[in-house]
Every structure is written in structure tokens, then in C-alpha cells.
Amino acid sequence: MAGKKKFYVTTPIYYTNASIHLGGAYTTIAADVLSRWHKLLGEETFFLTGTDEHGQKVQEIAEQNRRKPKEFVDKIVAEFKEAFKLLNISEDNFIRTTDSYHEQEVKDLLNILFKKKLIYKGFYESYYCVGCEQYLTQSDLVDGKCPLHNRIPELKKEEAYMFKLSTFQDKLLKAIKSGKFSILPEVRRKEIVTFIEGGLQDISISRLKEKIYWGIELPFDKNHTAWVWPDALWNYVSGLRHAGKENFRKFWPADVQLMAKDILRVHATIWPALLMGAGYELPRALFVHGYFTINGQKMSKSLGNVISPIYLTKKYGADSVRYYLMRNIPFGNDGDVSEQSLKDRHNNELANKLGNLVSRTAGMCKGKYTKSKLDKELTSKLKFKEISADMENYEFDRALSLIFEYIDECNAYVQMKEPWKLEGKQKQEVLYNLVDSIRVISILLESFIPGTCEKIRGQFGFERADFKKVKFGLTSSGKIEKSEILFKKIE
Ligand code: MSP
């Protein structure tokens, strides 16, 4: 028998200069949905997320707070972990760049590149934005400031170790154009191709330790620390290898790496160049999702409009937050989120549509359901193929809206058949079709709202979710346990 298919998905690792942000929760939820979906398809999956803890940004904020950087980040990382636990995130490894195994891996990488003469000593002069933790070019600046952080970058000239990024330009273009290293959606691929065709310069990959001590020391020069980006990017290798060489062989390369457009350039240039330089296969795909605003504004501390994912999850429940974020914005597009629209979807879609279908059906069954004939008039309305294709194409909002269209069909079926007026076989048949539909729906929704689907399975006595069972008519007669309300309405 051929081995199982494998699926390795990653999120960016998040900066630990501030508490977890809804944007980070968004990417991590999407990766969790993908990982769970591929598991349902019967694949072996590995899902990596974590935190990016070194660099000037963290060093500065820790100093401002009169804390040692490690002490400072430990507190923030604890919040990330709490948030991911509350959100029912099922990562296989949560990597911290301060983990000693990771630090060693970065040193090994730098040594390899140094020995291959892909790293050399030079000077670097440019504008550095601490917010981005990146050098910017003159053309990146708007009114002399970094447009993302509204901050005047520092002009720096220092002795630095340089990475020969320029030598990878042609190989990179070839990998991207041939589709071996795919960048999705297509608009993003075009953007990157134009950017690389414009020419890649060698980049500085180190900082003087007397200035930036909060970083990994270069193995070949103790007066320098590694720039935070190569350190951070290498997490995708070290975080997987930490699960053992066997797993590394099985899962490498990554099948899809999720991120927003803010960090696509580094992921589409420096990251694959490091891999090529060290002799690794490139990831199969980068998927760039959109950037969202809150109530139409950029989320920022100074505007005071930051919504904490911990607050939302405690108030509405993990599944409502997961569902909302995946449903509200087409993955790949920019969009807006607000607590009000989360509340609306929680009440109107999860409580009214799904919650009601389940509680009504359970109530009408009065403790049991009996195997009966399928009613194609209802079951033919579920669009399996389209839902699977949407999931393949990262169109989570469309997959969810098709599943909810079917939930609407089931609710309409109740109205039309009025099972409370029926008796005997006829009644059994209507209820059976509803119960079997709920079973199928609970498999399709499993990766989005796993907690709720587990409750549904428990209540109806369904087996573990498995995509092979996503066919109608597989439910045998069974008993129904007393129900708990799936989604309480929030006024
Ligand atoms: N530490 C780097 C990434 C290193 S990866 C090797 C970093 N961290 S970050 O904390 O700033 O996280 C950026 C990522 O968070 C984005 O790429 C995106 O995945 C997510 N988002 C942060 N804000 C977001 C929005 N407003 N909207 C959508 N996603 C956003 O960059």
C-alpha cells in the first residue's frame, strides 16, 4: 500500500514585543483549519506555529519596561499559548526562537553558509525601521517615514556580515515561474516576480553585538549577532526537525506557508535563498492572505482599537471566533472585522441556523432515531464537490457558506415536512434524514468549529469525524443524549 499523503503547514512566528493580536490569531486559526481538514482527509499532518523573540524591537521594549528580554518575552509567550489553547489550536509544535535547539540550528545554518562563502564580511548602509526589523530602500519611504509604522527609520552604516542574496536571483525566478515554488494568490506572484526582476542586492545578516545583544551570536564572530529575520525564518526547519529526523524526512518541504502581505517579500526572497544555499528543497507554496482592519481602521495601540483574541474567545467561545474570522473575509482579500459583526454571525448563523437545527431535531426525536430511507430531495442539495474544491483553493468563506446553505435547506425541510404532524414511518423518515444530515454537516464543519462538532457527535452518538464517512445514509439507528445549548445568544 502506498504511504499516506503528508501535509506540513506553517504560520509566521509572531513578535513578542506586544500581546497577541487578532491578526496573529487569524493566521493561526486558518492554519489550524487546514491542518484539521487534511487530517480528516486521512493525511499525516504537521502544523507549526510559534514566536519570534529576538531583535532590536524586543530588546528596546524590554529595556523600556526595565526587564531582561527573556523575562519580558516569557510573559508574552505565556499569553500566546493561553490564546491558542482557548482557541482550540492543535499545533504539533510551538517553537520559540529562544529555544536552545533552534539557536543551535541557526548557528549550524550560518556556519554552512559561511563555509560556502555565501556569507562574507562587508559594510552596510541603509535606513533601518525597527518596527519592520528590516532595512528599507529610499523608495519604500513615504514622507521620509516607514508607511507601516509611521516612524522615521534610522540611517545605519556598520560593519556587517553580508549574505549573497544576489546570486540567487535567477534560480529563484526560475523556481517561481516554473511553479515549483508557488506563490498564491496569482496577484502576489506577479508582484514578487516584478520585485525580483528589479534586482536583488546582497543583504546584511548581522548586527554589532554591542548594539543588539538580544540575538543569536554568529558562530564565526562573537562581536556580531544574527539579524532577526534569518533567525526567525529558520524556525520552519528547526521547529520540524525538533520532532525528530524521521519526521523531518517525512514532512519536509512545507506544503503551504501562510502569512499576510507584510512579510511576503522576505519569505519569497531571503527564505528560499537560505534554503537553496544550505541545500534544502523549497516549500511548495506560500499563501498570502489579506490584511484586515477593525471598524475600518488599522488595528493599533495608539488608536486604542485593538481587540484581544483572548477577550473575544472568552466572551463568544472559540468556535464563534474561529467561524467568524474564516467566514467574514475571503481568505486572500483585505477586509474589515468588528465585534458587532462577530456578534451578528454568532447569533444569526451559529445560534439560529446551526444551533436550532440541532436542538429542534434532537427535540423531535425524543431520545432516539431509526434507520430509514434517504430523501434525495433534501440530500441532493449538499454540494460536496464544490466544498472540497473550495477547501483545496483556500476559499474557506465559500466552503462555509455552502455548508450553511445546506443547513438552511435542512431548516426549510423541517418547515415543509412539519414532522410534528406526522406519525410512524413517515415521521421516522423525515427525522432520519435530518439526523443523517447533521452527521454529515458535523464532519464538514469539524475543522472550523471542532468543539461544537464534538458536542454534536456526543449528543447523537456519531463516530469520530472522518471524510470517508461524508456520505448520506451511513447513520444507523441510535439514541440521543440530553442536549446542551450549542450557542447561547448574546444580546
Ligand atoms: N515575526 C515576523 C514573522 C517572522 S516569520 C519567520 C512578524 N511577526 S508579526 O507578529 O508582525 O506577525 C505578522 C503576521 O501576523 C502577518 O503576516 C499575519 O500573518 C498576521 N497579521 C498581523 N496583523 C494582521 C492583520 N491586521 N490582518 C491579517 N493578518 C495580520 O512579522
Coordinates of C-alpha atoms and ligand atoms in Angstrom, one line a residue:
M1 CA 0.0 0.0 0.0
A2 CA 1.3 3.4 -0.8
G3 CA 2.2 5.6 2.2
K4 CA -0.2 8.2 3.4
K5 CA -0.1 11.7 1.9
K6 CA 1.6 14.2 4.1
F7 CA 0.8 17.9 4.8
Y8 CA 3.0 20.4 6.5
V9 CA 1.6 23.8 7.2
T10 CA 3.2 26.8 9.0
T11 CA 2.2 30.2 10.3
P12 CA 4.6 33.2 10.7
I13 CA 6.1 33.2 14.1
Y14 CA 4.8 36.2 16.0
Y15 CA 6.8 39.1 17.5
T16 CA 6.8 39.1 21.3
N17 CA 7.1 42.9 21.7
A18 CA 3.4 43.1 22.5
S19 CA 0.4 40.9 23.4
I20 CA -1.2 38.6 20.9
H21 CA -3.1 40.5 18.2
L22 CA -6.3 39.4 16.4
G23 CA -4.2 39.3 13.2
G24 CA -1.9 36.6 14.5
A25 CA -4.9 34.6 15.8
Y26 CA -6.4 34.8 12.3
T27 CA -3.4 33.2 10.5
T28 CA -3.1 30.6 13.2
I29 CA -6.8 29.7 13.0
A30 CA -6.5 29.3 9.3
A31 CA -3.5 27.0 9.6
D32 CA -5.4 25.0 12.2
V33 CA -8.4 24.7 9.9
L34 CA -6.1 23.4 7.1
S35 CA -4.3 21.0 9.3
R36 CA -7.5 19.6 10.7
W37 CA -9.1 19.4 7.2
H38 CA -6.1 17.4 5.8
K39 CA -6.2 15.1 8.8
L40 CA -9.9 14.4 8.1
L41 CA -8.9 13.6 4.5
G42 CA -6.7 10.9 6.0
E43 CA -3.3 12.6 5.5
E44 CA -0.5 12.8 8.0
T45 CA -0.2 16.4 9.1
F46 CA 2.3 18.6 10.8
F47 CA 1.4 22.1 12.0
L48 CA 4.0 24.6 13.2
T49 CA 3.4 27.9 14.9
G50 CA 5.3 29.9 17.5
T51 CA 7.0 33.1 18.5
D52 CA 9.8 35.3 17.1
E53 CA 11.6 36.6 20.2
H54 CA 15.0 38.2 19.3
G55 CA 16.0 41.5 17.8
Q56 CA 16.1 45.2 18.4
K57 CA 12.3 45.7 18.8
V58 CA 12.1 43.2 21.7
Q59 CA 15.4 44.4 23.2
E60 CA 14.1 48.0 23.2
I61 CA 10.7 47.3 24.7
A62 CA 12.2 45.1 27.4
E63 CA 14.6 47.9 28.3
Q64 CA 11.8 50.4 28.5
N65 CA 10.0 48.1 30.8
R66 CA 13.2 47.6 32.8
R67 CA 13.1 43.9 32.2
K68 CA 15.6 41.4 30.9
P69 CA 14.5 40.5 27.4
K70 CA 14.0 36.8 28.3
E71 CA 11.9 37.7 31.3
F72 CA 9.8 40.1 29.1
V73 CA 9.2 37.6 26.3
D74 CA 8.3 34.7 28.7
K75 CA 5.3 36.6 29.9
I76 CA 4.1 37.5 26.4
V77 CA 4.7 33.9 25.2
A78 CA 2.5 32.6 28.0
E79 CA -0.3 34.8 26.7
F80 CA 0.1 33.5 23.1
K81 CA 0.0 29.9 24.5
E82 CA -3.1 30.7 26.5
A83 CA -4.8 32.3 23.5
F84 CA -4.0 29.3 21.3
K85 CA -5.3 26.9 23.9
L86 CA -8.5 28.9 24.3
L87 CA -8.9 28.9 20.5
N88 CA -8.5 25.2 20.3
I89 CA -5.4 25.4 18.2
S90 CA -3.9 21.9 17.6
E91 CA -0.3 22.7 16.6
D92 CA 2.2 19.9 16.6
N93 CA 5.0 22.2 17.8
F94 CA 5.0 25.7 19.2
I95 CA 8.5 27.0 18.5
R96 CA 10.2 29.8 20.4
T97 CA 13.3 31.2 18.8
T98 CA 14.9 31.3 22.2
D99 CA 14.6 27.5 22.5
S100 CA 18.2 26.2 22.6
Y101 CA 17.6 23.6 19.8
H102 CA 16.6 26.5 17.5
E103 CA 19.6 28.6 18.4
Q104 CA 21.9 25.7 17.6
E105 CA 20.2 25.1 14.3
V106 CA 20.6 28.8 13.3
K107 CA 24.3 28.6 14.2
D108 CA 24.7 25.5 12.1
L109 CA 23.0 27.2 9.2
L110 CA 25.2 30.2 9.4
N111 CA 28.3 28.0 9.6
I112 CA 27.2 26.2 6.4
L113 CA 26.6 29.4 4.5
F114 CA 29.9 30.9 5.8
K115 CA 31.9 27.9 4.7
K116 CA 30.3 28.0 1.3
K117 CA 31.3 31.7 1.1
L118 CA 27.7 32.8 0.8
I119 CA 28.3 34.9 3.8
Y120 CA 31.1 37.5 3.7
K121 CA 32.2 40.5 5.8
G122 CA 31.4 43.9 4.5
F123 CA 29.7 47.2 5.3
Y124 CA 26.1 48.1 5.1
E125 CA 24.5 51.5 4.9
S126 CA 20.8 52.0 4.7
Y127 CA 17.6 53.0 6.5
Y128 CA 16.5 50.6 9.2
C129 CA 12.9 50.5 10.5
V130 CA 12.8 48.9 13.9
G131 CA 9.1 48.4 13.6
C132 CA 9.7 46.2 10.5
E133 CA 13.0 44.9 11.8
Q134 CA 14.1 45.5 8.2
Y135 CA 16.3 47.8 6.1
L136 CA 14.2 49.9 3.8
T137 CA 15.1 51.5 0.5
Q138 CA 14.5 55.1 -0.3
S139 CA 11.5 54.1 -2.5
D140 CA 9.9 52.4 0.5
L141 CA 9.7 55.6 2.4
V142 CA 6.7 57.9 2.4
D143 CA 7.5 61.5 3.5
G144 CA 10.7 60.1 4.9
K145 CA 8.9 57.6 7.1
C146 CA 8.1 53.9 7.1
P147 CA 4.5 53.9 5.9
L148 CA 3.6 50.8 8.0
H149 CA 5.0 52.1 11.3
N150 CA 4.8 55.9 10.7
R151 CA 8.3 56.1 12.1
I152 CA 11.5 57.8 10.7
P153 CA 13.9 55.0 10.0
E154 CA 17.5 55.1 11.3
L155 CA 20.3 55.6 8.8
K156 CA 22.8 53.0 9.6
K157 CA 26.3 52.2 8.4
E158 CA 28.0 49.4 10.1
E159 CA 30.4 46.6 9.6
A160 CA 28.3 43.6 8.9
Y161 CA 28.2 40.1 7.5
M162 CA 26.5 40.0 4.2
F163 CA 24.5 37.2 2.6
K164 CA 24.9 36.8 -1.2
L165 CA 21.2 37.1 -2.0
S166 CA 22.1 38.5 -5.4
T167 CA 23.5 35.2 -6.6
F168 CA 20.1 33.5 -6.2
Q169 CA 18.1 35.9 -8.4
D170 CA 17.9 33.7 -11.5
K171 CA 17.4 30.4 -9.7
L172 CA 14.6 32.0 -7.6
L173 CA 12.8 33.4 -10.7
K174 CA 13.0 30.0 -12.3
A175 CA 11.6 28.3 -9.3
I176 CA 8.7 30.7 -9.1
K177 CA 8.0 30.8 -12.8
S178 CA 8.0 27.1 -13.2
G179 CA 5.5 26.7 -10.3
K180 CA 7.9 24.6 -8.2
F181 CA 7.8 27.3 -5.6
S182 CA 4.3 28.7 -5.9
I183 CA 3.1 32.0 -4.6
L184 CA -0.6 32.4 -4.1
P185 CA -2.9 34.2 -5.0
E186 CA -1.7 35.0 -8.5
V187 CA -1.5 38.8 -7.9
R188 CA 1.1 38.2 -5.2
R189 CA 3.1 36.0 -7.5
K190 CA 3.2 38.7 -10.1
E191 CA 4.2 41.3 -7.6
I192 CA 7.1 39.2 -6.4
V193 CA 8.3 38.4 -9.9
T194 CA 8.4 42.1 -10.7
F195 CA 10.2 42.8 -7.5
I196 CA 12.9 40.1 -8.1
E197 CA 13.3 41.1 -11.7
G198 CA 14.1 44.6 -10.4
G199 CA 17.3 43.1 -9.0
L200 CA 18.2 41.5 -5.6
Q201 CA 21.0 43.0 -3.6
D202 CA 23.2 41.3 -1.0
I203 CA 21.8 41.8 2.5
S204 CA 23.3 42.3 5.9
I205 CA 22.5 39.4 8.1
S206 CA 24.3 40.5 11.3
R207 CA 24.3 43.3 13.8
L208 CA 27.0 44.5 16.1
K209 CA 26.6 42.8 19.4
E210 CA 27.5 45.9 21.3
K211 CA 24.3 47.4 19.9
I212 CA 22.0 44.4 19.5
Y213 CA 22.9 41.9 22.1
W214 CA 19.5 40.2 22.1
G215 CA 20.1 37.8 19.2
I216 CA 22.0 34.6 18.3
E217 CA 25.8 35.1 18.3
L218 CA 27.4 34.4 15.0
P219 CA 29.4 31.2 15.4
F220 CA 32.3 32.7 13.5
D221 CA 32.4 36.1 15.1
K222 CA 31.4 36.8 18.7
N223 CA 31.2 40.5 18.1
H224 CA 28.1 40.1 16.0
T225 CA 24.6 38.7 16.5
A226 CA 22.4 37.3 13.7
W227 CA 19.8 39.6 12.2
V228 CA 16.4 38.6 13.5
W229 CA 15.0 37.5 10.1
P230 CA 17.3 34.6 9.1
D231 CA 17.0 33.5 12.7
A232 CA 13.2 33.7 12.5
L233 CA 12.8 32.1 9.1
W234 CA 14.9 29.1 10.0
N235 CA 12.2 28.1 12.6
Y236 CA 10.3 26.3 9.8
V237 CA 13.3 23.9 9.5
S238 CA 14.3 23.7 13.2
G239 CA 10.7 23.5 14.5
L240 CA 10.1 20.5 12.3
R241 CA 13.4 18.8 12.9
H242 CA 12.8 19.1 16.6
A243 CA 10.1 16.4 16.1
G244 CA 12.8 14.0 15.0
K245 CA 14.8 13.3 11.9
E246 CA 12.3 10.8 10.8
N247 CA 9.5 13.4 10.8
F248 CA 11.8 15.9 9.1
R249 CA 12.3 13.4 6.2
K250 CA 8.6 12.7 6.1
F251 CA 7.3 16.2 6.2
W252 CA 9.8 18.5 4.5
P253 CA 9.2 20.6 2.4
A254 CA 6.3 22.6 3.8
D255 CA 3.2 22.2 1.7
V256 CA 1.9 25.6 2.4
Q257 CA 3.1 28.5 4.5
L258 CA 0.6 31.1 5.5
M259 CA 1.2 34.8 6.0
A260 CA -0.1 38.3 5.3
K261 CA 1.4 40.5 2.6
D262 CA 3.5 42.5 5.1
I263 CA 6.1 39.7 5.2
L264 CA 5.8 38.2 1.7
R265 CA 9.0 39.7 0.3
V266 CA 11.3 38.2 2.9
H267 CA 9.5 34.9 2.5
A268 CA 9.8 34.9 -1.3
T269 CA 13.4 36.0 -1.4
I270 CA 15.6 35.6 1.7
W271 CA 13.9 32.4 2.9
P272 CA 14.2 30.4 -0.3
A273 CA 17.7 31.7 -0.8
L274 CA 18.7 30.5 2.6
L275 CA 17.3 27.1 1.8
M276 CA 19.0 26.8 -1.6
G277 CA 22.2 28.0 -0.1
A278 CA 22.1 25.3 2.6
G279 CA 20.9 22.6 0.2
Y280 CA 17.2 22.2 1.1
E281 CA 14.2 21.7 -1.1
L282 CA 11.9 24.8 -1.3
P283 CA 8.5 24.9 0.2
R284 CA 5.7 24.0 -2.3
A285 CA 3.6 27.1 -1.7
L286 CA 3.3 30.4 0.1
F287 CA -0.3 31.6 0.6
V288 CA -0.7 35.3 1.3
H289 CA -4.0 36.2 3.0
G290 CA -5.3 39.7 3.3
Y291 CA -4.8 42.3 5.9
F292 CA -7.8 43.3 8.0
T293 CA -8.8 46.5 9.6
I294 CA -11.1 46.9 12.7
N295 CA -14.2 49.0 12.1
G296 CA -12.4 50.4 9.1
Q297 CA -9.2 51.4 10.9
K298 CA -5.8 49.9 11.1
M299 CA -5.6 48.0 14.3
S300 CA -3.1 49.8 16.6
K301 CA -2.4 50.5 20.2
S302 CA -2.3 54.3 19.6
L303 CA -5.8 54.3 18.1
G304 CA -7.0 52.2 21.1
N305 CA -8.9 49.8 18.8
V306 CA -7.0 46.6 19.5
I307 CA -9.4 43.7 20.2
S308 CA -7.8 40.9 22.0
P309 CA -8.5 37.4 20.8
I310 CA -8.5 36.3 24.4
Y311 CA -11.3 38.7 25.3
L312 CA -13.3 37.7 22.2
T313 CA -12.9 34.0 22.9
K314 CA -13.8 34.3 26.5
K315 CA -17.0 36.2 25.5
Y316 CA -18.2 34.4 22.4
G317 CA -16.4 31.0 22.6
A318 CA -13.6 29.6 20.5
D319 CA -15.9 28.3 17.7
S320 CA -17.6 31.6 17.2
V321 CA -14.3 33.4 16.8
R322 CA -12.9 30.7 14.5
Y323 CA -16.1 30.6 12.4
Y324 CA -16.3 34.4 12.2
L325 CA -12.8 35.0 11.1
M326 CA -12.9 32.3 8.5
R327 CA -16.3 33.3 7.2
N328 CA -16.2 37.1 7.3
I329 CA -13.3 37.8 4.9
P330 CA -12.5 35.8 1.8
F331 CA -9.1 34.3 2.5
G332 CA -6.6 36.3 0.4
N333 CA -8.6 39.5 0.4
D334 CA -8.3 42.5 2.7
G335 CA -11.4 43.1 4.9
D336 CA -12.9 44.6 8.0
V337 CA -13.8 43.0 11.3
S338 CA -15.8 44.3 14.2
E339 CA -17.2 42.9 17.4
Q340 CA -20.7 43.8 16.2
S341 CA -20.4 41.7 13.1
L342 CA -19.0 38.8 15.1
K343 CA -22.0 39.0 17.4
D344 CA -24.4 39.1 14.4
R345 CA -22.8 36.0 12.9
H346 CA -22.8 34.2 16.3
N347 CA -26.5 34.9 16.8
N348 CA -27.8 34.6 13.3
E349 CA -25.8 31.8 11.8
L350 CA -24.4 29.7 14.6
A351 CA -27.2 30.0 17.2
N352 CA -30.2 30.5 14.9
K353 CA -29.3 28.3 12.0
L354 CA -27.0 25.5 13.2
G355 CA -27.9 25.6 16.9
N356 CA -31.7 25.5 16.1
L357 CA -31.4 22.7 13.5
V358 CA -29.6 20.5 16.0
S359 CA -31.8 21.3 19.0
R360 CA -35.1 21.1 17.1
T361 CA -34.1 17.8 15.5
A362 CA -32.9 16.3 18.8
G363 CA -36.1 17.5 20.5
M364 CA -38.4 16.0 17.8
C365 CA -36.6 12.7 18.0
K366 CA -37.5 12.3 21.7
G367 CA -34.4 10.2 22.6
K368 CA -34.0 8.0 19.5
Y369 CA -33.8 7.9 15.8
T370 CA -34.3 4.9 13.4
K371 CA -32.6 4.0 10.2
S372 CA -34.8 4.9 7.3
K373 CA -34.9 5.7 3.6
L374 CA -32.9 8.6 2.3
D375 CA -34.8 11.5 0.8
K376 CA -32.8 12.7 -2.2
E377 CA -35.0 15.8 -2.3
L378 CA -33.0 17.0 0.7
T379 CA -29.7 15.3 0.5
S380 CA -29.0 16.1 -3.2
K381 CA -28.8 19.8 -2.1
L382 CA -25.5 19.4 -0.4
K383 CA -22.6 20.5 -2.7
F384 CA -19.8 18.2 -1.6
K385 CA -17.6 18.6 -4.6
E386 CA -17.8 22.4 -4.5
I387 CA -17.0 22.4 -0.8
S388 CA -13.9 20.2 -1.3
A389 CA -12.7 22.3 -4.2
D390 CA -13.1 25.5 -2.1
M391 CA -11.0 24.0 0.6
E392 CA -8.4 23.0 -1.9
N393 CA -8.3 26.6 -3.1
Y394 CA -8.2 28.1 0.4
E395 CA -11.7 29.6 -0.1
F396 CA -12.8 29.0 3.4
D397 CA -15.6 31.6 3.3
R398 CA -17.1 29.9 0.3
A399 CA -16.9 26.4 1.8
L400 CA -18.6 27.7 4.9
S401 CA -21.3 29.5 3.0
L402 CA -22.1 26.3 1.0
I403 CA -22.3 24.3 4.2
F404 CA -24.6 26.9 5.7
E405 CA -26.8 26.9 2.6
Y406 CA -27.3 23.2 3.3
I407 CA -28.2 24.0 6.9
D408 CA -30.8 26.4 5.5
E409 CA -32.1 23.7 3.3
C410 CA -32.5 21.4 6.4
N411 CA -34.3 24.1 8.3
A412 CA -36.6 24.7 5.3
Y413 CA -37.2 20.9 5.1
V414 CA -38.5 20.9 8.7
Q415 CA -40.9 23.7 7.9
M416 CA -42.1 22.0 4.8
K417 CA -42.5 18.5 6.2
E418 CA -43.8 19.5 9.6
P419 CA -42.7 16.3 11.2
W420 CA -44.7 17.1 14.4
K421 CA -47.8 16.4 12.3
L422 CA -46.6 13.1 11.0
E423 CA -46.6 9.7 12.6
G424 CA -44.9 6.3 12.3
K425 CA -42.7 5.6 9.3
Q426 CA -43.2 8.9 7.6
K427 CA -42.1 10.8 10.7
Q428 CA -39.1 8.4 11.2
E429 CA -38.0 9.1 7.7
V430 CA -38.0 12.8 8.0
L431 CA -36.2 12.7 11.3
Y432 CA -33.7 10.2 10.0
N433 CA -32.8 12.5 7.1
L434 CA -32.3 15.4 9.5
V435 CA -30.1 13.3 11.8
D436 CA -28.0 12.0 9.0
S437 CA -27.6 15.5 7.6
I438 CA -26.5 16.8 10.9
R439 CA -23.9 14.0 11.0
V440 CA -22.6 14.9 7.6
I441 CA -22.6 18.6 8.5
S442 CA -20.7 17.9 11.6
I443 CA -17.9 16.3 9.6
L444 CA -17.7 19.2 7.2
L445 CA -17.6 21.7 10.0
E446 CA -15.2 19.8 12.1
S447 CA -12.1 21.7 11.1
F448 CA -13.7 25.1 11.6
I449 CA -15.7 24.5 14.8
P450 CA -14.2 21.4 16.4
G451 CA -15.6 21.9 19.9
T452 CA -19.2 22.2 18.7
C453 CA -18.8 19.2 16.4
E454 CA -17.6 17.1 19.2
K455 CA -20.6 18.1 21.3
I456 CA -22.9 17.2 18.4
R457 CA -21.2 13.8 18.0
G458 CA -21.5 13.1 21.7
Q459 CA -25.2 14.0 21.7
F460 CA -26.2 11.9 18.7
G461 CA -23.6 9.1 19.3
F462 CA -21.9 9.6 16.0
E463 CA -18.5 8.2 15.3
R464 CA -15.3 10.2 15.1
A465 CA -15.3 12.6 12.1
D466 CA -13.7 11.1 9.0
F467 CA -14.0 12.4 5.5
K468 CA -14.7 8.9 4.2
K469 CA -17.9 9.0 6.1
V470 CA -19.1 12.2 4.5
K471 CA -21.8 10.3 2.5
F472 CA -25.5 10.2 3.3
G473 CA -27.2 7.1 4.7
L474 CA -24.4 5.8 7.0
T475 CA -26.2 6.7 10.2
S476 CA -27.7 3.6 11.9
S477 CA -30.4 3.8 14.4
G478 CA -29.3 5.4 17.7
K479 CA -30.1 7.1 20.9
I480 CA -29.9 10.8 21.7
E481 CA -28.3 12.1 24.9
K482 CA -29.8 15.1 26.6
S483 CA -28.5 18.2 24.8
E484 CA -26.7 21.3 25.9
I485 CA -27.3 24.5 24.0
L486 CA -24.5 24.8 21.4
F487 CA -24.5 28.6 21.1
K488 CA -26.1 30.9 23.6
K489 CA -27.5 34.0 22.0
I490 CA -25.7 37.2 23.0
E491 CA -27.7 40.4 23.1
Ligands
MSP1 N1 8.0 37.9 13.3 C1 7.6 38.2 12.0 C2 7.4 37.0 11.2 C3 8.5 36.0 11.1 S1 8.1 34.6 10.2 C4 9.5 33.8 10.0 C5 6.3 39.0 12.0 N2 5.6 38.9 13.1 S2 4.2 39.7 13.4 O1 3.9 39.4 14.8 O2 4.2 41.0 13.0 O3 3.2 38.9 12.6 C6 2.8 39.2 11.3 C7 1.8 38.3 10.8 O4 0.6 38.4 11.7 C8 1.2 38.6 9.4 O5 2.0 38.1 8.4 C9 -0.1 37.9 9.5 O6 0.0 36.6 9.4 C10 -0.6 38.3 10.9 N3 -1.2 39.6 11.0 C11 -0.9 40.6 11.8 N4 -1.8 41.6 11.6 C12 -2.7 41.3 10.7 C13 -3.9 41.9 10.2 N5 -4.3 43.1 10.6 N6 -4.6 41.2 9.3 C14 -4.3 39.9 9.0 N7 -3.2 39.3 9.4 C15 -2.3 40.0 10.2 O7 6.0 39.7 11.1

